[in-house]
PDB file of C-alpha atoms in Angstrom:
ATOM      1  CA  UNK F 286      34.022 123.043  48.546  1.00  0.00           C
ATOM      2  CA  UNK F 287      35.902 122.253  51.840  1.00  0.00           C
ATOM      3  CA  UNK F 288      37.116 118.443  52.156  1.00  0.00           C
ATOM      4  CA  UNK F 289      39.272 116.381  54.437  1.00  0.00           C
ATOM      5  CA  UNK F 290      41.169 113.293  53.254  1.00  0.00           C
ATOM      6  CA  UNK F 291      42.632 110.759  55.546  1.00  0.00           C
ATOM      7  CA  UNK F 292      44.716 107.845  54.872  1.00  0.00           C
ATOM      8  CA  UNK F 293      42.982 104.339  54.668  1.00  0.00           C
ATOM      9  CA  UNK F 294      43.076 101.988  57.200  1.00  0.00           C
ATOM     10  CA  UNK F 295      43.063 100.005  59.004  1.00  0.00           C
ATOM     11  CA  UNK F 296      46.736 100.546  60.430  1.00  0.00           C
ATOM     12  CA  UNK F 297      47.879  97.705  62.763  1.00  0.00           C
ATOM     13  CA  UNK F 298      50.856  98.342  64.758  1.00  0.00           C
ATOM     14  CA  UNK F 299      52.645  96.457  67.797  1.00  0.00           C
ATOM     15  CA  UNK F 300      52.794  98.306  71.191  1.00  0.00           C
ATOM     16  CA  UNK F 301      55.242 100.858  71.553  1.00  0.00           C
ATOM     17  CA  UNK F 302      55.324 101.595  67.913  1.00  0.00           C
ATOM     18  CA  UNK F 303      55.698 105.044  66.289  1.00  0.00           C
ATOM     19  CA  UNK F 304      52.096 105.977  64.998  1.00  0.00           C
ATOM     20  CA  UNK F 305      51.267 108.520  62.140  1.00  0.00           C
ATOM     21  CA  UNK F 306      47.890 108.984  60.401  1.00  0.00           C
ATOM     22  CA  UNK F 307      47.849 111.373  57.856  1.00  0.00           C
ATOM     23  CA  UNK F 308      45.388 113.941  57.072  1.00  0.00           C
ATOM     24  CA  UNK F 309      45.070 116.819  54.537  1.00  0.00           C
ATOM     25  CA  UNK F 310      42.686 119.371  53.912  1.00  0.00           C
ATOM     26  CA  UNK F 311      41.247 121.564  51.017  1.00  0.00           C
ATOM     27  CA  UNK F 312      39.690 124.882  52.373  1.00  0.00           C
ATOM     28  CA  UNK F 313      39.567 128.506  51.682  1.00  0.00           C
ATOM     29  CA  UNK F 314      40.940 130.901  54.370  1.00  0.00           C
ATOM     30  CA  UNK F 315      42.011 129.261  57.756  1.00  0.00           C
ATOM     31  CA  UNK F 316      39.480 126.643  59.432  1.00  0.00           C
ATOM     32  CA  UNK F 317      40.348 125.088  62.774  1.00  0.00           C
ATOM     33  CA  UNK F 318      41.484 121.452  62.189  1.00  0.00           C
ATOM     34  CA  UNK F 319      40.492 118.759  64.891  1.00  0.00           C
ATOM     35  CA  UNK F 320      41.463 115.020  65.506  1.00  0.00           C
ATOM     36  CA  UNK F 321      38.377 113.222  67.167  1.00  0.00           C
ATOM     37  CA  UNK F 322      38.620 109.490  68.561  1.00  0.00           C
ATOM     38  CA  UNK F 323      35.782 106.998  68.653  1.00  0.00           C
ATOM     39  CA  UNK F 324      36.304 103.881  70.858  1.00  0.00           C
ATOM     40  CA  UNK F 325      34.239 100.731  69.967  1.00  0.00           C
ATOM     41  CA  UNK F 326      30.598 101.214  70.944  1.00  0.00           C
ATOM     42  CA  UNK F 327      31.003 104.914  71.986  1.00  0.00           C
ATOM     43  CA  UNK F 328      30.792 108.608  70.714  1.00  0.00           C
ATOM     44  CA  UNK F 329      33.152 110.892  69.530  1.00  0.00           C
ATOM     45  CA  UNK F 330      36.017 112.675  71.848  1.00  0.00           C
ATOM     46  CA  UNK F 331      37.736 115.572  71.039  1.00  0.00           C
ATOM     47  CA  UNK F 332      41.701 114.617  71.065  1.00  0.00           C
ATOM     48  CA  UNK F 333      43.049 117.420  69.886  1.00  0.00           C
ATOM     49  CA  UNK F 334      42.664 120.690  67.921  1.00  0.00           C
ATOM     50  CA  UNK F 335      44.274 123.682  66.298  1.00  0.00           C
ATOM     51  CA  UNK F 336      43.046 126.902  65.088  1.00  0.00           C
ATOM     52  CA  UNK F 337      45.728 128.753  63.098  1.00  0.00           C
ATOM     53  CA  UNK F 338      48.699 127.772  61.088  1.00  0.00           C
ATOM     54  CA  UNK F 339      51.870 126.395  62.755  1.00  0.00           C
ATOM     55  CA  UNK F 340      49.591 125.562  66.021  1.00  0.00           C
ATOM     56  CA  UNK F 341      50.524 122.409  67.701  1.00  0.00           C
ATOM     57  CA  UNK F 342      47.636 120.602  69.385  1.00  0.00           C
ATOM     58  CA  UNK F 343      48.625 117.729  71.935  1.00  0.00           C
ATOM     59  CA  UNK F 344      46.806 115.456  74.086  1.00  0.00           C
ATOM     60  CA  UNK F 345      47.398 112.186  75.749  1.00  0.00           C
ATOM     61  CA  UNK F 346      51.008 111.785  73.890  1.00  0.00           C
ATOM     62  CA  UNK F 347      49.237 112.521  70.736  1.00  0.00           C
ATOM     63  CA  UNK F 348      50.228 115.735  68.434  1.00  0.00           C
ATOM     64  CA  UNK F 349      49.494 117.170  65.141  1.00  0.00           C
ATOM     65  CA  UNK F 350      50.720 120.437  63.598  1.00  0.00           C
ATOM     66  CA  UNK F 351      48.740 122.894  61.495  1.00  0.00           C
ATOM     67  CA  UNK F 352      50.640 122.931  58.465  1.00  0.00           C
ATOM     68  CA  UNK F 353      49.219 125.813  55.957  1.00  0.00           C
ATOM     69  CA  UNK F 354      51.926 125.013  53.446  1.00  0.00           C
ATOM     70  CA  UNK F 355      51.065 121.528  53.018  1.00  0.00           C
ATOM     71  CA  UNK F 356      47.358 121.798  53.898  1.00  0.00           C
ATOM     72  CA  UNK F 357      48.020 118.974  56.338  1.00  0.00           C
ATOM     73  CA  UNK F 358      47.292 118.135  60.063  1.00  0.00           C
ATOM     74  CA  UNK F 359      49.043 114.589  60.521  1.00  0.00           C
ATOM     75  CA  UNK F 360      48.414 112.648  63.967  1.00  0.00           C
ATOM     76  CA  UNK F 361      51.593 111.174  65.577  1.00  0.00           C
ATOM     77  CA  UNK F 362      52.361 109.179  68.805  1.00  0.00           C
ATOM     78  CA  UNK F 363      55.686 108.083  69.525  1.00  0.00           C
ATOM     79  CA  UNK F 364      54.788 105.159  71.653  1.00  0.00           C
ATOM     80  CA  UNK F 365      51.106 103.539  71.095  1.00  0.00           C
ATOM     81  CA  UNK F 366      49.227 101.366  73.455  1.00  0.00           C
ATOM     82  CA  UNK F 367      46.722  98.714  73.094  1.00  0.00           C
ATOM     83  CA  UNK F 368      44.038 101.122  74.632  1.00  0.00           C
ATOM     84  CA  UNK F 369      44.881 103.624  71.655  1.00  0.00           C
ATOM     85  CA  UNK F 370      42.942 101.026  69.461  1.00  0.00           C
ATOM     86  CA  UNK F 371      39.808 102.980  68.208  1.00  0.00           C
ATOM     87  CA  UNK F 372      38.752 104.940  64.902  1.00  0.00           C
ATOM     88  CA  UNK F 373      40.530 108.406  64.482  1.00  0.00           C
ATOM     89  CA  UNK F 374      38.547 111.285  62.367  1.00  0.00           C
ATOM     90  CA  UNK F 375      40.365 114.092  61.166  1.00  0.00           C
ATOM     91  CA  UNK F 376      37.963 117.222  60.790  1.00  0.00           C
ATOM     92  CA  UNK F 377      37.763 120.743  59.513  1.00  0.00           C
ATOM     93  CA  UNK F 378      35.526 123.228  61.650  1.00  0.00           C
ATOM     94  CA  UNK F 379      33.571 126.051  60.202  1.00  0.00           C
ATOM     95  CA  UNK F 380      29.870 126.512  60.478  1.00  0.00           C
ATOM     96  CA  UNK F 381      29.915 122.929  60.551  1.00  0.00           C
ATOM     97  CA  UNK F 382      32.455 119.944  60.972  1.00  0.00           C
ATOM     98  CA  UNK F 383      33.673 118.304  57.893  1.00  0.00           C
ATOM     99  CA  UNK F 384      35.033 115.011  58.562  1.00  0.00           C
ATOM    100  CA  UNK F 385      37.659 112.611  56.970  1.00  0.00           C
ATOM    101  CA  UNK F 386      36.558 109.005  56.245  1.00  0.00           C
ATOM    102  CA  UNK F 387      38.233 107.886  59.544  1.00  0.00           C
ATOM    103  CA  UNK F 388      41.128 105.451  60.091  1.00  0.00           C
ATOM    104  CA  UNK F 389      41.005 102.362  62.229  1.00  0.00           C
ATOM    105  CA  UNK F 390      44.026 101.765  64.308  1.00  0.00           C
ATOM    106  CA  UNK F 391      44.598  98.412  65.890  1.00  0.00           C
ATOM    107  CA  UNK F 392      47.421  98.143  68.406  1.00  0.00           C
ATOM    108  CA  UNK F 393      48.747  94.425  69.283  1.00  0.00           C
ATOM    109  CA  UNK F 394      50.536  93.737  72.263  1.00  0.00           C
TER     110      UNK F 394
ATOM    111  CA  UNK S 139      33.593 119.690  82.331  1.00  0.00           C
ATOM    112  CA  UNK S 140      32.670 119.039  78.660  1.00  0.00           C
ATOM    113  CA  UNK S 141      29.749 116.621  79.385  1.00  0.00           C
ATOM    114  CA  UNK S 142      26.682 115.840  76.777  1.00  0.00           C
ATOM    115  CA  UNK S 143      24.511 113.374  77.898  1.00  0.00           C
ATOM    116  CA  UNK S 144      22.269 111.049  75.721  1.00  0.00           C
ATOM    117  CA  UNK S 145      19.209 109.136  76.220  1.00  0.00           C
ATOM    118  CA  UNK S 146      18.508 106.376  75.720  1.00  0.00           C
ATOM    119  CA  UNK S 147      21.565 104.640  74.942  1.00  0.00           C
ATOM    120  CA  UNK S 148      19.760 102.001  72.679  1.00  0.00           C
ATOM    121  CA  UNK S 149      16.301 102.016  71.047  1.00  0.00           C
ATOM    122  CA  UNK S 150      14.585  99.541  69.158  1.00  0.00           C
ATOM    123  CA  UNK S 151      11.256 100.774  67.327  1.00  0.00           C
ATOM    124  CA  UNK S 152       8.824  99.585  64.590  1.00  0.00           C
ATOM    125  CA  UNK S 153       8.199 101.645  61.438  1.00  0.00           C
ATOM    126  CA  UNK S 154       4.871 102.903  62.790  1.00  0.00           C
ATOM    127  CA  UNK S 155       6.276 104.016  66.088  1.00  0.00           C
ATOM    128  CA  UNK S 156       6.836 107.430  67.281  1.00  0.00           C
ATOM    129  CA  UNK S 157       9.882 107.753  69.913  1.00  0.00           C
ATOM    130  CA  UNK S 158      12.003 110.638  70.799  1.00  0.00           C
ATOM    131  CA  UNK S 159      16.037 111.046  71.465  1.00  0.00           C
ATOM    132  CA  UNK S 160      16.958 113.425  74.070  1.00  0.00           C
ATOM    133  CA  UNK S 161      20.299 115.497  74.485  1.00  0.00           C
ATOM    134  CA  UNK S 162      21.162 117.491  77.358  1.00  0.00           C
ATOM    135  CA  UNK S 163      24.339 119.664  78.413  1.00  0.00           C
ATOM    136  CA  UNK S 164      24.910 121.952  81.373  1.00  0.00           C
ATOM    137  CA  UNK S 165      27.759 124.093  79.806  1.00  0.00           C
ATOM    138  CA  UNK S 166      25.952 126.886  78.791  1.00  0.00           C
ATOM    139  CA  UNK S 167      26.807 126.148  75.178  1.00  0.00           C
ATOM    140  CA  UNK S 168      24.565 127.995  72.505  1.00  0.00           C
ATOM    141  CA  UNK S 169      24.620 125.722  69.554  1.00  0.00           C
ATOM    142  CA  UNK S 170      23.822 122.218  69.412  1.00  0.00           C
ATOM    143  CA  UNK S 171      23.875 119.683  66.858  1.00  0.00           C
ATOM    144  CA  UNK S 172      22.372 116.269  65.589  1.00  0.00           C
ATOM    145  CA  UNK S 173      24.379 113.852  63.657  1.00  0.00           C
ATOM    146  CA  UNK S 174      23.678 110.609  62.257  1.00  0.00           C
ATOM    147  CA  UNK S 175      26.587 107.995  61.947  1.00  0.00           C
ATOM    148  CA  UNK S 176      26.323 104.683  59.927  1.00  0.00           C
ATOM    149  CA  UNK S 177      28.821 101.719  60.606  1.00  0.00           C
ATOM    150  CA  UNK S 178      32.304 102.498  59.374  1.00  0.00           C
ATOM    151  CA  UNK S 179      31.356 105.950  58.150  1.00  0.00           C
ATOM    152  CA  UNK S 180      32.220 109.270  59.638  1.00  0.00           C
ATOM    153  CA  UNK S 181      29.133 111.380  61.274  1.00  0.00           C
ATOM    154  CA  UNK S 182      26.836 113.568  58.774  1.00  0.00           C
ATOM    155  CA  UNK S 183      25.441 116.579  60.259  1.00  0.00           C
ATOM    156  CA  UNK S 184      21.688 116.553  60.233  1.00  0.00           C
ATOM    157  CA  UNK S 185      20.694 119.761  62.024  1.00  0.00           C
ATOM    158  CA  UNK S 186      22.182 122.845  63.909  1.00  0.00           C
ATOM    159  CA  UNK S 187      20.481 125.045  66.671  1.00  0.00           C
ATOM    160  CA  UNK S 188      22.025 128.304  67.204  1.00  0.00           C
ATOM    161  CA  UNK S 189      20.641 130.233  70.354  1.00  0.00           C
ATOM    162  CA  UNK S 190      17.465 127.610  70.402  1.00  0.00           C
ATOM    163  CA  UNK S 191      16.689 128.574  66.840  1.00  0.00           C
ATOM    164  CA  UNK S 192      17.267 126.031  63.999  1.00  0.00           C
ATOM    165  CA  UNK S 193      19.850 127.276  61.806  1.00  0.00           C
ATOM    166  CA  UNK S 194      20.956 124.189  59.460  1.00  0.00           C
ATOM    167  CA  UNK S 195      18.990 121.661  58.192  1.00  0.00           C
ATOM    168  CA  UNK S 196      20.877 119.366  56.010  1.00  0.00           C
ATOM    169  CA  UNK S 197      17.781 118.219  53.818  1.00  0.00           C
ATOM    170  CA  UNK S 198      16.609 115.983  56.507  1.00  0.00           C
ATOM    171  CA  UNK S 199      13.399 113.766  55.857  1.00  0.00           C
ATOM    172  CA  UNK S 200      10.516 115.210  57.631  1.00  0.00           C
ATOM    173  CA  UNK S 201      10.108 111.970  59.552  1.00  0.00           C
ATOM    174  CA  UNK S 202      13.014 113.340  61.714  1.00  0.00           C
ATOM    175  CA  UNK S 203      11.676 116.550  63.828  1.00  0.00           C
ATOM    176  CA  UNK S 204      14.222 118.442  66.094  1.00  0.00           C
ATOM    177  CA  UNK S 205      13.245 120.491  68.944  1.00  0.00           C
ATOM    178  CA  UNK S 206      15.335 122.711  71.274  1.00  0.00           C
ATOM    179  CA  UNK S 207      12.808 123.526  74.286  1.00  0.00           C
ATOM    180  CA  UNK S 208      15.317 125.638  75.878  1.00  0.00           C
ATOM    181  CA  UNK S 209      19.339 126.490  75.746  1.00  0.00           C
ATOM    182  CA  UNK S 210      20.174 122.794  77.661  1.00  0.00           C
ATOM    183  CA  UNK S 211      17.915 120.427  75.869  1.00  0.00           C
ATOM    184  CA  UNK S 212      17.777 119.191  72.422  1.00  0.00           C
ATOM    185  CA  UNK S 213      15.245 116.628  71.206  1.00  0.00           C
ATOM    186  CA  UNK S 214      14.908 114.488  68.062  1.00  0.00           C
ATOM    187  CA  UNK S 215      11.570 113.067  67.541  1.00  0.00           C
ATOM    188  CA  UNK S 216      11.029 110.275  65.276  1.00  0.00           C
ATOM    189  CA  UNK S 217       8.077 108.788  63.543  1.00  0.00           C
ATOM    190  CA  UNK S 218       7.171 106.604  60.580  1.00  0.00           C
ATOM    191  CA  UNK S 219      11.037 105.681  60.205  1.00  0.00           C
ATOM    192  CA  UNK S 220      12.655 103.216  57.670  1.00  0.00           C
ATOM    193  CA  UNK S 221      15.042 100.269  58.492  1.00  0.00           C
ATOM    194  CA  UNK S 222      17.873 102.258  56.786  1.00  0.00           C
ATOM    195  CA  UNK S 223      17.289 104.921  59.402  1.00  0.00           C
ATOM    196  CA  UNK S 224      19.230 102.459  61.886  1.00  0.00           C
ATOM    197  CA  UNK S 225      22.338 104.250  62.985  1.00  0.00           C
ATOM    198  CA  UNK S 226      23.982 105.895  65.816  1.00  0.00           C
ATOM    199  CA  UNK S 227      22.640 109.204  66.462  1.00  0.00           C
ATOM    200  CA  UNK S 228      24.885 111.817  68.103  1.00  0.00           C
ATOM    201  CA  UNK S 229      24.283 115.033  69.687  1.00  0.00           C
ATOM    202  CA  UNK S 230      26.933 117.920  70.122  1.00  0.00           C
ATOM    203  CA  UNK S 231      27.190 121.290  71.512  1.00  0.00           C
ATOM    204  CA  UNK S 232      29.685 124.099  71.305  1.00  0.00           C
ATOM    205  CA  UNK S 233      29.902 127.274  73.246  1.00  0.00           C
ATOM    206  CA  UNK S 234      28.937 129.397  70.260  1.00  0.00           C
ATOM    207  CA  UNK S 235      28.037 128.633  66.811  1.00  0.00           C
ATOM    208  CA  UNK S 236      31.725 127.419  65.037  1.00  0.00           C
ATOM    209  CA  UNK S 237      33.486 126.585  67.921  1.00  0.00           C
ATOM    210  CA  UNK S 238      34.714 123.318  69.234  1.00  0.00           C
ATOM    211  CA  UNK S 239      31.981 120.796  69.268  1.00  0.00           C
ATOM    212  CA  UNK S 240      31.855 118.263  72.098  1.00  0.00           C
ATOM    213  CA  UNK S 241      29.918 114.853  71.659  1.00  0.00           C
ATOM    214  CA  UNK S 242      27.682 113.094  73.486  1.00  0.00           C
ATOM    215  CA  UNK S 243      27.865 108.881  73.867  1.00  0.00           C
ATOM    216  CA  UNK S 244      25.231 108.679  71.200  1.00  0.00           C
ATOM    217  CA  UNK S 245      21.830 106.804  70.906  1.00  0.00           C
ATOM    218  CA  UNK S 246      22.003 103.480  68.735  1.00  0.00           C
ATOM    219  CA  UNK S 247      18.714 103.104  66.858  1.00  0.00           C
ATOM    220  CA  UNK S 248      17.391  99.908  65.459  1.00  0.00           C
ATOM    221  CA  UNK S 249      14.034 100.224  63.210  1.00  0.00           C
ATOM    222  CA  UNK S 250      12.583  97.206  62.609  1.00  0.00           C
TER     223      UNK S 250
END
């Protein structure tokens, strides 16, 4: 069946560092791919999405490219801020969302 | 506007109580979802409503009873819950089934 695998956290970075959170998926066909972010004590916010191969989703300095050949959707940001500290979920969408386990990011000044 | 609202924000209930969670969206979305999220885990799908009809029930115990009175409103009725049901309950909606889902802030439930 469909599944999503994320790198384990926590990821701890200094402010202005480069961020990569790896996400790979297993699925038949061409599902949509998403990154959601969850700040402490809050619900999930859609960060970005891509609906077909080679699409690049971007928002708030974050980017991810839908790579069919490597079945990946890695999240990147060139310069993280303390306010980016949160849990990031990669998800695959069909008739329901299939989430990865989540990666906690902590950014220190 | 992609706002989904949920009430209450927090809820404490005993195992013999009956309570309800409410979710509302005014974006004209025709699919609505209930998820349960335990600490340090991803959300788990509970129910999906599509055009006000229940389309997916992920084998959820009958002490959880969903209701979709109209296209903007989704309720989750709770009865005789167990302490292990304590979690963050998230509602989401999408324009159509299988499209991008937008989440509410959640209701944090504690069962004593």
